[in-house]
mmCIF file of C-alpha atoms and ligand atoms in Angstrom:
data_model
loop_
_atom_site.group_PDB
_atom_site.id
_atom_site.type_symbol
_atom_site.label_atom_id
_atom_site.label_comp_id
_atom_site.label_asym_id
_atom_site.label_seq_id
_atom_site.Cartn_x
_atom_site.Cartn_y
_atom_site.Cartn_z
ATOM 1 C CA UNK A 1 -24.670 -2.091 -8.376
ATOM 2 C CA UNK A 2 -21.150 -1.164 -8.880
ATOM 3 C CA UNK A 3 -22.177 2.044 -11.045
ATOM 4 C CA UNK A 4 -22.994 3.283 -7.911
ATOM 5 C CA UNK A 5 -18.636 3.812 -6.695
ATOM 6 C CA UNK A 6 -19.863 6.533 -4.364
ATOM 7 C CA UNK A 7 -21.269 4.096 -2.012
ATOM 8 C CA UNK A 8 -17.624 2.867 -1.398
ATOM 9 C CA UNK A 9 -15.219 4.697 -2.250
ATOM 10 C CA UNK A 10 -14.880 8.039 0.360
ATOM 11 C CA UNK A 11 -13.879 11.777 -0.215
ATOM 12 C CA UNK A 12 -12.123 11.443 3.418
ATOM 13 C CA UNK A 13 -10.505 8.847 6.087
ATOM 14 C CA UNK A 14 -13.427 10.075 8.067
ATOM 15 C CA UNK A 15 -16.083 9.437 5.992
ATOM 16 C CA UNK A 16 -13.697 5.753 4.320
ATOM 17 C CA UNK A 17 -13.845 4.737 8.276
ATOM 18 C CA UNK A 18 -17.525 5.402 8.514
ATOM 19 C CA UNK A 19 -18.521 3.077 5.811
ATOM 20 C CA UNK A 20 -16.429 0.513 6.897
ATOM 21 C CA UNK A 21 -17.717 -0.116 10.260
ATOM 22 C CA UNK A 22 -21.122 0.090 8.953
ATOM 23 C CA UNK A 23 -20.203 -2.357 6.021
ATOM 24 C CA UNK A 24 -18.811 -4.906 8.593
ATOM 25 C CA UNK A 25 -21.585 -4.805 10.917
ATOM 26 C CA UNK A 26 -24.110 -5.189 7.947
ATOM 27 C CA UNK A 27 -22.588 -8.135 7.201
ATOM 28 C CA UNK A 28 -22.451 -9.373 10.666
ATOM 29 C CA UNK A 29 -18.922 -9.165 11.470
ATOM 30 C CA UNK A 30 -16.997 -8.393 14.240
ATOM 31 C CA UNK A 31 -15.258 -4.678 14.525
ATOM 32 C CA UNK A 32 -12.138 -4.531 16.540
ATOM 33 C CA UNK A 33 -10.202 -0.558 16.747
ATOM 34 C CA UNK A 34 -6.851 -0.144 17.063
ATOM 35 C CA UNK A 35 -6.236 3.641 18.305
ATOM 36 C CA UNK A 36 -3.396 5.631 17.245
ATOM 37 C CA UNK A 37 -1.720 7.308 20.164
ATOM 38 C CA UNK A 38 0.410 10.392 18.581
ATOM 39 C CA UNK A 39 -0.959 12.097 15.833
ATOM 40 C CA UNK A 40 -4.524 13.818 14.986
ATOM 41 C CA UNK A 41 -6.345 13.713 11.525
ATOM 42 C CA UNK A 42 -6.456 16.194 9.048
ATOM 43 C CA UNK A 43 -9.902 17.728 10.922
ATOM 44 C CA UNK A 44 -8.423 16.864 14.168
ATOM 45 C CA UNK A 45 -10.337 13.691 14.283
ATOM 46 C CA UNK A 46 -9.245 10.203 16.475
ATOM 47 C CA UNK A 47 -7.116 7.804 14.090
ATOM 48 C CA UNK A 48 -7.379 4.410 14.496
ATOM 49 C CA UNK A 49 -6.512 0.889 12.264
ATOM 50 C CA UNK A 50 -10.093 -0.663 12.441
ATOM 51 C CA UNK A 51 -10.057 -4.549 11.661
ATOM 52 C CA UNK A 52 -13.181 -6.039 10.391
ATOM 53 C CA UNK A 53 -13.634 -10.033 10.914
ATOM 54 C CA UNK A 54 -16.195 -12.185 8.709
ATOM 55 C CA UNK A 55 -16.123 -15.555 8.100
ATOM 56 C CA UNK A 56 -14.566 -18.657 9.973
ATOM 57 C CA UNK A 57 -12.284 -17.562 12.783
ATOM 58 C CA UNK A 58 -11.026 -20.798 13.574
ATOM 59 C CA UNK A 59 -10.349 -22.094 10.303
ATOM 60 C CA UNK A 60 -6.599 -22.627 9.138
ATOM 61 C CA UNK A 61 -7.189 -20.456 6.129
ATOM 62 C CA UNK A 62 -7.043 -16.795 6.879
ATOM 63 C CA UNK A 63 -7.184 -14.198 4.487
ATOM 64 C CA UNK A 64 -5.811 -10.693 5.266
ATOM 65 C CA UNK A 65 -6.270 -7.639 2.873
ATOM 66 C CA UNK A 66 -4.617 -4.063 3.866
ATOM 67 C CA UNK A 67 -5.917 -0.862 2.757
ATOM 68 C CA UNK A 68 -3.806 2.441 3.502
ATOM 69 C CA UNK A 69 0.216 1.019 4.271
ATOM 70 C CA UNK A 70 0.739 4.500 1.896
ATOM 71 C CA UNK A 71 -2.269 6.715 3.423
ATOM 72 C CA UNK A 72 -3.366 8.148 0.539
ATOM 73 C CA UNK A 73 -3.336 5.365 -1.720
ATOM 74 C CA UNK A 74 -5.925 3.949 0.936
ATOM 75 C CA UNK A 75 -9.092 5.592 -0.755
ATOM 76 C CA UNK A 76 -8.948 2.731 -3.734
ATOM 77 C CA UNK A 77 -8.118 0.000 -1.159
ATOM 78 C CA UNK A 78 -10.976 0.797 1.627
ATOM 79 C CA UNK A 79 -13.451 1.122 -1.318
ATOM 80 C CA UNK A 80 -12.326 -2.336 -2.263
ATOM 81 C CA UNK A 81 -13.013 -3.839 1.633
ATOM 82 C CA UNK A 82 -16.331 -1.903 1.587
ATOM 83 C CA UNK A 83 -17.111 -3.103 -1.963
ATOM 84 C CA UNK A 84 -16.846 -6.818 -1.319
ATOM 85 C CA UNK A 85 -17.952 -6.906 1.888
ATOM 86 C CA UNK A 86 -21.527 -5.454 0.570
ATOM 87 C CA UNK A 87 -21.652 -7.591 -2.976
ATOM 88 C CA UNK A 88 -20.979 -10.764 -3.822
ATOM 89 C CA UNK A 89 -18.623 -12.542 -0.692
ATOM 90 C CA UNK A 90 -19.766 -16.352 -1.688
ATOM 91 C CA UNK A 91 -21.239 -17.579 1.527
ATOM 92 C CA UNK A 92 -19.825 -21.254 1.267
ATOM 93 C CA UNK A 93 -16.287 -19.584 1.099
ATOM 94 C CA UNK A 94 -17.256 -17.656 4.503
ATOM 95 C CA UNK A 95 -17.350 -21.537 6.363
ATOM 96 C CA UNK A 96 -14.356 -22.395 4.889
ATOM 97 C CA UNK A 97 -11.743 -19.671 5.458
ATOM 98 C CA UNK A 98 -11.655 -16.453 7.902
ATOM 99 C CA UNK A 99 -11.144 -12.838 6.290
ATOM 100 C CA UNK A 100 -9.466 -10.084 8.355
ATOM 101 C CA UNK A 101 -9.870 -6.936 6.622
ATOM 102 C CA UNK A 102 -7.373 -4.548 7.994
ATOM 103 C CA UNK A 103 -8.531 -0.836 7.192
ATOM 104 C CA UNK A 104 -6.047 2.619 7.310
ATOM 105 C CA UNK A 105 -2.953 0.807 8.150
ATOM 106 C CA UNK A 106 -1.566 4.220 8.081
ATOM 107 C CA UNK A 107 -4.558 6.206 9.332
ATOM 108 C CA UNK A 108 -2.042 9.383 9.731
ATOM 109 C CA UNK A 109 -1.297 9.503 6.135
ATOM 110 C CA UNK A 110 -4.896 8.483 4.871
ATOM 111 C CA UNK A 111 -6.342 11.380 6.305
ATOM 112 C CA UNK A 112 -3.735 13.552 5.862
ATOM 113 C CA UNK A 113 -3.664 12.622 2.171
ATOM 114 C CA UNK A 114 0.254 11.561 2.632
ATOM 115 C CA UNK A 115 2.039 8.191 1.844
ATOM 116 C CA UNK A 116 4.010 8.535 5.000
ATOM 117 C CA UNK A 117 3.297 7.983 8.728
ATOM 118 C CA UNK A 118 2.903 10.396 11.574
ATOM 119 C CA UNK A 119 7.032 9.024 12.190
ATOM 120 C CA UNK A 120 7.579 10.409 8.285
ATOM 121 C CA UNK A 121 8.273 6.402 7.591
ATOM 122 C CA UNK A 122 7.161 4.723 4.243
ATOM 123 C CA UNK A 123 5.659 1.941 6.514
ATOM 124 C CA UNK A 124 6.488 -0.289 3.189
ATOM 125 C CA UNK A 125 10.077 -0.212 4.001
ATOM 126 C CA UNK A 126 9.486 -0.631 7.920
ATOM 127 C CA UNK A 127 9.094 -4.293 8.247
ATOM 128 C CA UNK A 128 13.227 -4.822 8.554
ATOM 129 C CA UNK A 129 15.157 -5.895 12.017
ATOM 130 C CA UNK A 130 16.328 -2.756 13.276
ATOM 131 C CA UNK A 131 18.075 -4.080 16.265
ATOM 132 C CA UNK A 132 20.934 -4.805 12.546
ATOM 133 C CA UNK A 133 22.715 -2.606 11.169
ATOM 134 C CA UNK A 134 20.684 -0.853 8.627
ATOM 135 C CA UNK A 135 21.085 -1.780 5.259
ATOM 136 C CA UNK A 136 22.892 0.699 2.924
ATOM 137 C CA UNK A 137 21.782 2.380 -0.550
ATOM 138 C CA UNK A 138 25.363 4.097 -1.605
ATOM 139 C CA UNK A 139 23.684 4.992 -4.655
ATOM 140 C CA UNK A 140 20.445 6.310 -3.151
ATOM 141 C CA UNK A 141 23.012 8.505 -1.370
ATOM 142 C CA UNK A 142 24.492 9.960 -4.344
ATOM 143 C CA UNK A 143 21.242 10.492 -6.194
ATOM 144 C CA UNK A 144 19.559 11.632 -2.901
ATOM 145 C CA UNK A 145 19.715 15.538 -3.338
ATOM 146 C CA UNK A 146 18.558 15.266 -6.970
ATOM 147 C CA UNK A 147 15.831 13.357 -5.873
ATOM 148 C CA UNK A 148 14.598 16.102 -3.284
ATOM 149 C CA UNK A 149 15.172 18.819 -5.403
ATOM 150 C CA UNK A 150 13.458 22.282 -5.244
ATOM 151 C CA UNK A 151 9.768 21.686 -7.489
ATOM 152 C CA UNK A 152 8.697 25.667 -6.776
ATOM 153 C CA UNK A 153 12.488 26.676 -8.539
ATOM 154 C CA UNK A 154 12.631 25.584 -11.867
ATOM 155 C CA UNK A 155 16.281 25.990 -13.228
ATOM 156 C CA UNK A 156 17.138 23.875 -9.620
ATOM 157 C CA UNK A 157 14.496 20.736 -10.961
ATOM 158 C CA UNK A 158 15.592 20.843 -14.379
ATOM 159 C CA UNK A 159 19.483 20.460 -12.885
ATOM 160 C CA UNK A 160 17.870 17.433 -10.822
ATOM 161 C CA UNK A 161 16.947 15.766 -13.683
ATOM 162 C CA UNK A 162 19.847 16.502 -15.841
ATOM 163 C CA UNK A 163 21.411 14.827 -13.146
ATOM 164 C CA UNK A 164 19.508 11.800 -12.660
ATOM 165 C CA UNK A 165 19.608 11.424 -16.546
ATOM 166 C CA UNK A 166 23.665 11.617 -16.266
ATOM 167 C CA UNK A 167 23.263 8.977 -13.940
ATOM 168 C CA UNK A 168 20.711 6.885 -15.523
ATOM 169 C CA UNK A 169 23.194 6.627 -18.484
ATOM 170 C CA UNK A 170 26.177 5.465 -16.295
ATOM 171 C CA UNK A 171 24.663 2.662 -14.459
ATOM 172 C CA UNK A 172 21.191 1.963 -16.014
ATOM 173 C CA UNK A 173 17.222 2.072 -15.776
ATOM 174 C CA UNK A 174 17.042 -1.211 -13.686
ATOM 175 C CA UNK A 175 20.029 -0.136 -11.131
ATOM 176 C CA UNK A 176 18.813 3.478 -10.659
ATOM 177 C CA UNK A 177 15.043 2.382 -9.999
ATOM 178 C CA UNK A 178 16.271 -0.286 -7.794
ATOM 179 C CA UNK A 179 18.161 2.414 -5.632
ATOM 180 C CA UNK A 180 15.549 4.530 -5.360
ATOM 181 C CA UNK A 181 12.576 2.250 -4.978
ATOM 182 C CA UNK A 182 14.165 -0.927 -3.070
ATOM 183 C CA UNK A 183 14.066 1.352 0.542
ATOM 184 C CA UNK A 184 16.966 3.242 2.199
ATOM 185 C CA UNK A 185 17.593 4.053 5.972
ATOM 186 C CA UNK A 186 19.645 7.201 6.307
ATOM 187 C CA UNK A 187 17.687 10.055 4.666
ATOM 188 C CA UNK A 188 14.130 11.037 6.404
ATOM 189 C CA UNK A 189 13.477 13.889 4.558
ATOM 190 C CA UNK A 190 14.201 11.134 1.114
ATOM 191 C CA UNK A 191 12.002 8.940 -0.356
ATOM 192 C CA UNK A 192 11.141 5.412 0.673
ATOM 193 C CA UNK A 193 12.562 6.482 3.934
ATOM 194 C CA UNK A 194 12.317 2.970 6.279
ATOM 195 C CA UNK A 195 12.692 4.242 9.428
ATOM 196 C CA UNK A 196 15.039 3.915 12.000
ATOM 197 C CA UNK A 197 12.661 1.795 14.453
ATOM 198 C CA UNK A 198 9.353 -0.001 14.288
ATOM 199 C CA UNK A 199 6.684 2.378 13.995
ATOM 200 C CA UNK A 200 3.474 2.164 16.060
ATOM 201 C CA UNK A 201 1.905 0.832 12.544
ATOM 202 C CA UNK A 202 4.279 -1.833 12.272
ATOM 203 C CA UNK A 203 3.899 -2.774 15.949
ATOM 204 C CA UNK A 204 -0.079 -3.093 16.010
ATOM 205 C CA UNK A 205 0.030 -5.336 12.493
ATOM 206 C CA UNK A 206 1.735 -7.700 14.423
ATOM 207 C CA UNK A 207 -0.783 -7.496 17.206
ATOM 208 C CA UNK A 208 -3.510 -7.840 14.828
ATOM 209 C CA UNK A 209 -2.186 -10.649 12.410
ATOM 210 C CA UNK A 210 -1.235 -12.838 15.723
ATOM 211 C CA UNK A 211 -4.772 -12.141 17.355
ATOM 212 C CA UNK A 212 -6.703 -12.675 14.014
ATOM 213 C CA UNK A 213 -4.195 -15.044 11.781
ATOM 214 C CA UNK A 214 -1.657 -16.456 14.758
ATOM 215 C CA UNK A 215 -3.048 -20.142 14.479
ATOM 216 C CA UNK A 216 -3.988 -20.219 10.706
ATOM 217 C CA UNK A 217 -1.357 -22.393 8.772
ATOM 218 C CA UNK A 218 -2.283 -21.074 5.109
ATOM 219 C CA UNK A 219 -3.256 -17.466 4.828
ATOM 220 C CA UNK A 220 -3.629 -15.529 1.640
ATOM 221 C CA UNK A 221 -2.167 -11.531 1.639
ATOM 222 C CA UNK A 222 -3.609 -8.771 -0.208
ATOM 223 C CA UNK A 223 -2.334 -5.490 0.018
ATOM 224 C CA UNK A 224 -3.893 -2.707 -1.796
ATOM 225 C CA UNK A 225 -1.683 -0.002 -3.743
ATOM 226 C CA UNK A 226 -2.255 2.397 -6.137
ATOM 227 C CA UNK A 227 0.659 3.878 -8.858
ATOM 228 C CA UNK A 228 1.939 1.315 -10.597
ATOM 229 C CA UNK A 229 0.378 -0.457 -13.798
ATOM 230 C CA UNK A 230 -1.903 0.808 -16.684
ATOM 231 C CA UNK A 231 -4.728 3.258 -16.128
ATOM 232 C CA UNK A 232 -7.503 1.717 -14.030
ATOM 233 C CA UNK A 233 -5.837 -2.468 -14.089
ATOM 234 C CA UNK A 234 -4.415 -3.915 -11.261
ATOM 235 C CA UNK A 235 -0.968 -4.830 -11.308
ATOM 236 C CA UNK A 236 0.551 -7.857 -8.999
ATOM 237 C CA UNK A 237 3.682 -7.724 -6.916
ATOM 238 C CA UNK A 238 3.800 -11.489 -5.017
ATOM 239 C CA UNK A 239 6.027 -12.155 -3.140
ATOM 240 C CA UNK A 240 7.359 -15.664 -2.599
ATOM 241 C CA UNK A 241 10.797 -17.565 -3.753
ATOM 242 C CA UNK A 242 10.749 -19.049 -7.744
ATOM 243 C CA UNK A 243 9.088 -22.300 -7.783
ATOM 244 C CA UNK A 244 7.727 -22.330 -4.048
ATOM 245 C CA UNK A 245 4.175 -23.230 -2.943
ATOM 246 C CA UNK A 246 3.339 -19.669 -2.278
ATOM 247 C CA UNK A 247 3.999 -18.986 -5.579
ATOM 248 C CA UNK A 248 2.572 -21.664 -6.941
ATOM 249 C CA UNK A 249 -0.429 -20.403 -4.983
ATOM 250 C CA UNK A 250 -0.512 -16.600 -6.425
ATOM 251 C CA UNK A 251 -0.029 -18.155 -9.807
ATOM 252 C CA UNK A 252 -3.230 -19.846 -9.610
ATOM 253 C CA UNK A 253 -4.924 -17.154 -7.830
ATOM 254 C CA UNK A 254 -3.828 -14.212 -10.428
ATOM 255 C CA UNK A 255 -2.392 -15.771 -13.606
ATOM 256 C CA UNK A 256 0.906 -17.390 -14.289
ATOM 257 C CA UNK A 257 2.256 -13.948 -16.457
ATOM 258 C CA UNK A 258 1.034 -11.154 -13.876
ATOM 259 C CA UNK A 259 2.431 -13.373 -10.892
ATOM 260 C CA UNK A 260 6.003 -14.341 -12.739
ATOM 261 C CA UNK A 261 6.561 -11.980 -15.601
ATOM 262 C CA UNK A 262 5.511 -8.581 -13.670
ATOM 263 C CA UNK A 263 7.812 -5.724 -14.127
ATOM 264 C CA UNK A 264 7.001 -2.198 -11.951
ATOM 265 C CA UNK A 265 7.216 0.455 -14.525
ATOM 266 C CA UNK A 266 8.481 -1.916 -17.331
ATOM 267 C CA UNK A 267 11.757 -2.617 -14.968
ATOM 268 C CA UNK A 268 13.154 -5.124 -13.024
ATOM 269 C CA UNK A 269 11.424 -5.334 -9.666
ATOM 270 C CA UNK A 270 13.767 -3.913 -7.370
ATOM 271 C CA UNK A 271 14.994 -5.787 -4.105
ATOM 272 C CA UNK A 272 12.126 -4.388 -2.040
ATOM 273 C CA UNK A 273 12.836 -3.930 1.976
ATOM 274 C CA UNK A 274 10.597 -4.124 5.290
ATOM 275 C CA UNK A 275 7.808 -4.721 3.441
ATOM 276 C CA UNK A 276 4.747 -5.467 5.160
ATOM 277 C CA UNK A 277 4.395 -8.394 3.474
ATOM 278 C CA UNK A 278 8.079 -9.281 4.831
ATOM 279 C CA UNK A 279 6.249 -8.591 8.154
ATOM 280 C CA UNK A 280 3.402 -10.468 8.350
ATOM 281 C CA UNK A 281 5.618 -13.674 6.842
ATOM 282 C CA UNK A 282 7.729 -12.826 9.968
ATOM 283 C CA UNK A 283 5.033 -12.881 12.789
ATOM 284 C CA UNK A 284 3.925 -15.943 11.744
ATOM 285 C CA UNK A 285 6.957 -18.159 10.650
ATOM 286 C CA UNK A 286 5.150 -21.269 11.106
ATOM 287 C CA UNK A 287 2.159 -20.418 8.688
ATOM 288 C CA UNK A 288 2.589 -20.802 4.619
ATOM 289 C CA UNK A 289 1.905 -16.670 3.918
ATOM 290 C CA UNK A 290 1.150 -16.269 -0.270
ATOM 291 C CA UNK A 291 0.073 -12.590 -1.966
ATOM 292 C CA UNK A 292 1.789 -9.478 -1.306
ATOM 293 C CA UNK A 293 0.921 -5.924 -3.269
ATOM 294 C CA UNK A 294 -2.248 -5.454 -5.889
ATOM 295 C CA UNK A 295 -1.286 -1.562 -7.452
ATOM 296 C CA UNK A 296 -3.849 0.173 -9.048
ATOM 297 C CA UNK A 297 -2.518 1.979 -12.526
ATOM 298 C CA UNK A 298 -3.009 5.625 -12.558
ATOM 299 C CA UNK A 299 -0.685 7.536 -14.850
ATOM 300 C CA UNK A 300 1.747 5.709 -15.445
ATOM 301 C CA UNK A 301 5.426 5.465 -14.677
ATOM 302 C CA UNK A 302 6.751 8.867 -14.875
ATOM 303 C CA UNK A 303 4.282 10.767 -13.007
ATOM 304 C CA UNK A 304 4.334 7.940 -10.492
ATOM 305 C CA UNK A 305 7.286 8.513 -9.563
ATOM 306 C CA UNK A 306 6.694 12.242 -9.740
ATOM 307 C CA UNK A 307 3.536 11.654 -7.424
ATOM 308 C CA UNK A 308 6.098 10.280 -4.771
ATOM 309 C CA UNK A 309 8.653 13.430 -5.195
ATOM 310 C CA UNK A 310 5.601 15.971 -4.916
ATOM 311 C CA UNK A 311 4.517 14.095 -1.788
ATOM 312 C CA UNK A 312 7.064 14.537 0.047
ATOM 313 C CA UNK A 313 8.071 17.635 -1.429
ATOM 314 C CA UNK A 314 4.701 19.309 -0.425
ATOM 315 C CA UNK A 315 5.243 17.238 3.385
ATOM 316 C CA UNK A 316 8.029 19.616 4.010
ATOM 317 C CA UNK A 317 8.007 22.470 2.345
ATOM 318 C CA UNK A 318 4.384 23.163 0.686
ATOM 319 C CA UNK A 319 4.115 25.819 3.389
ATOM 320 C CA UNK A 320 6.595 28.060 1.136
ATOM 321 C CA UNK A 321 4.195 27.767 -1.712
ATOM 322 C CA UNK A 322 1.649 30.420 -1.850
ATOM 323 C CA UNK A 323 -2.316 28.814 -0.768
ATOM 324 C CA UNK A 324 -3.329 28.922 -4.594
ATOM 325 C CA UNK A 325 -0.392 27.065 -5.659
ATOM 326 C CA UNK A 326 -0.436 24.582 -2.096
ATOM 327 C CA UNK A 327 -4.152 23.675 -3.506
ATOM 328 C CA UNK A 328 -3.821 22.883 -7.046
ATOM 329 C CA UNK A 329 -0.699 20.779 -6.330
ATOM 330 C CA UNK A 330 -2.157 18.743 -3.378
ATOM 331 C CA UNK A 331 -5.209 18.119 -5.933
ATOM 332 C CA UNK A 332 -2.961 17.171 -8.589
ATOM 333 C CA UNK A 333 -1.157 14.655 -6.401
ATOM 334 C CA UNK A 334 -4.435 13.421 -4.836
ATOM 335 C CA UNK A 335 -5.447 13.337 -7.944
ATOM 336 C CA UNK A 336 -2.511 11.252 -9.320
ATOM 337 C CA UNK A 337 -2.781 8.348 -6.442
ATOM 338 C CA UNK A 338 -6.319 8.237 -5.736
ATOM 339 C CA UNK A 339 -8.204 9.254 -9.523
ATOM 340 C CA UNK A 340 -11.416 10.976 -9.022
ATOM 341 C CA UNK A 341 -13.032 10.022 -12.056
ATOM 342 C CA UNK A 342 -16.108 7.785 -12.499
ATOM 343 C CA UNK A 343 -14.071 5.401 -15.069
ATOM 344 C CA UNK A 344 -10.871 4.891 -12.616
ATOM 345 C CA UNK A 345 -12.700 3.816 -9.803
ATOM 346 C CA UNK A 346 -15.499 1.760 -11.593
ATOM 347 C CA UNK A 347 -12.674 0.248 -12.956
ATOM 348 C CA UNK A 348 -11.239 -0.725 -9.321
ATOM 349 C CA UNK A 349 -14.482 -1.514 -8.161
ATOM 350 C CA UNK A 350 -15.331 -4.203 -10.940
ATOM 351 C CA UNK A 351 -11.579 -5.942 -11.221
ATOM 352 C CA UNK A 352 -11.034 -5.679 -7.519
ATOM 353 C CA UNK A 353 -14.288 -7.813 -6.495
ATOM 354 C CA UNK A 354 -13.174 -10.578 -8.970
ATOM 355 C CA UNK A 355 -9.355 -10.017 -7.748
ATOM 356 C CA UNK A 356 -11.057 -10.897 -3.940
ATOM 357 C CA UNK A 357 -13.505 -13.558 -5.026
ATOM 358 C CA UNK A 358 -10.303 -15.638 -7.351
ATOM 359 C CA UNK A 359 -8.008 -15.235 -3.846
ATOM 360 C CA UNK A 360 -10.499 -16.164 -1.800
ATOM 361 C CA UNK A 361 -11.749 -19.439 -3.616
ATOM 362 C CA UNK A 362 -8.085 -20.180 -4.331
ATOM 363 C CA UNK A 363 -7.149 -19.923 -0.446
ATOM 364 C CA UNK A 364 -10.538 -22.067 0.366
ATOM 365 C CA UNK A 365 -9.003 -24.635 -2.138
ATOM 366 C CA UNK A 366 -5.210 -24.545 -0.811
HETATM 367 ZN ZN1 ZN B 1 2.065 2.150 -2.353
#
């Protein structure tokens, strides 16, 4: 049944919306629509975060899975939501826990085939108390020019990279991905930019998660990613302090090495900030909140990180680029976050469903 990855996964947010409402009412759900206020798709369409509600809504065990906090990286994730609610959701788990699938997150950047919002925020990095002083990244600072250099003028990217290299000597591969992946708060035209204020995105999770998953005491977090981890696998970012139930939790859910032992891009997992995850754990202090990020592998870590350059890059300045070169670049990075071929997506398809199923039964058991 899965062969068939055209039934969920979607050539556009339009079209990823459209089977998702129809997916949740097949299965008898309930459909709830969050409208975006600023902002028009990509065909000028209405944007909205659409929440789909199956199982037990009263029960203390809620299960929320995210598609879309990085727009583009949505496709995999809303295939996912479509996927298991048409196959395989094990009734008896559907009287035991409640499951509030949260689709487009970031319906600016899903349908504009961005990771950013309509703000320009990695809504990843959002989730921090901005009334604070923001935290600082001196060394994102430094390495911020390199890091936003000039992809139509070679000689000026080759420099870049010279330079990160230079700098990548002095202070490491674990302290230079740290300080450009853990989030930073001064640069919006740089990468993992947080934000300087909680965007609309940000605002309606916590309207959604306090609606759906306010009164729940143990609720399970997926949230779906794509860039990081081998071609086609899933790769596991929990969240949760050494030793604690949650982790205790995502160990049993997804394995003991994937849970403990994971390391983005073969480094040390940086000290991530505003995550959503951070978020939801936030809005509901009193509940137990386990999970956090499922990536998809694509091509690995260089052009991952690449992918996230040439995002941005083509954001703000792909309108210097001639329409020839524009195209093949967006389809490269398209290409690069959301894989068009049969073998990537079956691959999604198939893992992902068991990925749901083992959370799910593990939450039930909790
Ligand atoms: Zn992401």
């Amino acid at each position: 049944m899965l062969i068939r990855y055209t039934d969920y996964f979607s050539a556009s947010y339009q079209a990823a919306r459209t089977k998702f409402r129809d997916a949740v009412n097949d299965a008898a759900g309930d459909f709830a629509s969050y409208e975006c206020p600023s902002g028009r798709g990509v065909e000028g369409e209405e944007l909205a975060i659409d929440v789909g509600l199956v199982g037990n809504r009263h029960s203390p065990r809620q299960f929320v899975m995210i598609s879309a906090t990085h727009g583009l990286e949505g496709f995999a994730g809303a295939a996912l939501q479509v996927a298991w609610l048409r196959n395989r959701i094990d009734p008896r788990l559907l009287g035991e826990i409640g499951i509030v699938l949260i689709h487009g997150l970031n319906p600016y950047g899903f349908s504009h085939g961005i990771r950013t919002t309509e703000d320009g925020v990695d809504l990843n990095r959002n989730f921090i108390d901005h009334t604070a002083n923001a935290p600082d990244n001196e060394l994102y600072r430094q390495i911020h020019p390199y890091l936003i250099a000039d992809m139509a003028d070679p000689a000026a990217w080759a420099q870049a990279q010279l330079a990160l290299d230079h700098v990548r000597g002095t202070v490491g591969d674990d302290v230079l991905f740290d300080a450009i992946a853990s989030g930073q708060y001064r640069h919006p035209d740089g990468i993992f930019y947080g934000g300087a204020a909680r965007t609309w995105e940000n605002r309606t999770l916590e309207e959604i998660v306090l609606l759906y998953a306010g009164r729940a005491s143990k609720v399970a977090v997926i949230d779906w990613h794509t860039g990081i981890g081998a071609y086609g696998k899933p790769f596991f970012l929990a969240f949760a302090d050494d030793e604690s139930q949650e982790q205790m939790q995502a160990v049993k859910w997804w394995g003991q090495d994937n849970v403990v032992a994971a390391r983005p891009h073969g480094r040390n997992r940086p000290r991530y900030k505003g995550l959503v995850f951070d978020g939801i754990r936030g809005f509901i202090p009193h509940a137990q909140v386990a999970g956090g990020v499922i990536e998809w592998g694509t091509r690995g870590p260089v052009a991952g990180e690449m992918a996230i350059r040439q995002d941005l890059w083509l954001r703000d300045y792909g309108h210097l680029l001639s329409s020839d070169a524009y195209a093949q670049m967006r389809a490269d990075l398209l290409d690069s976050l959301n894989p068009v071929s049969y073998l990537w997506r079956n691959s999604v398809l198939s893992t992902g469903v068991e990925i749901m199923n083992a959370t799910a039964q593990g939450l039930a058991a909790w």
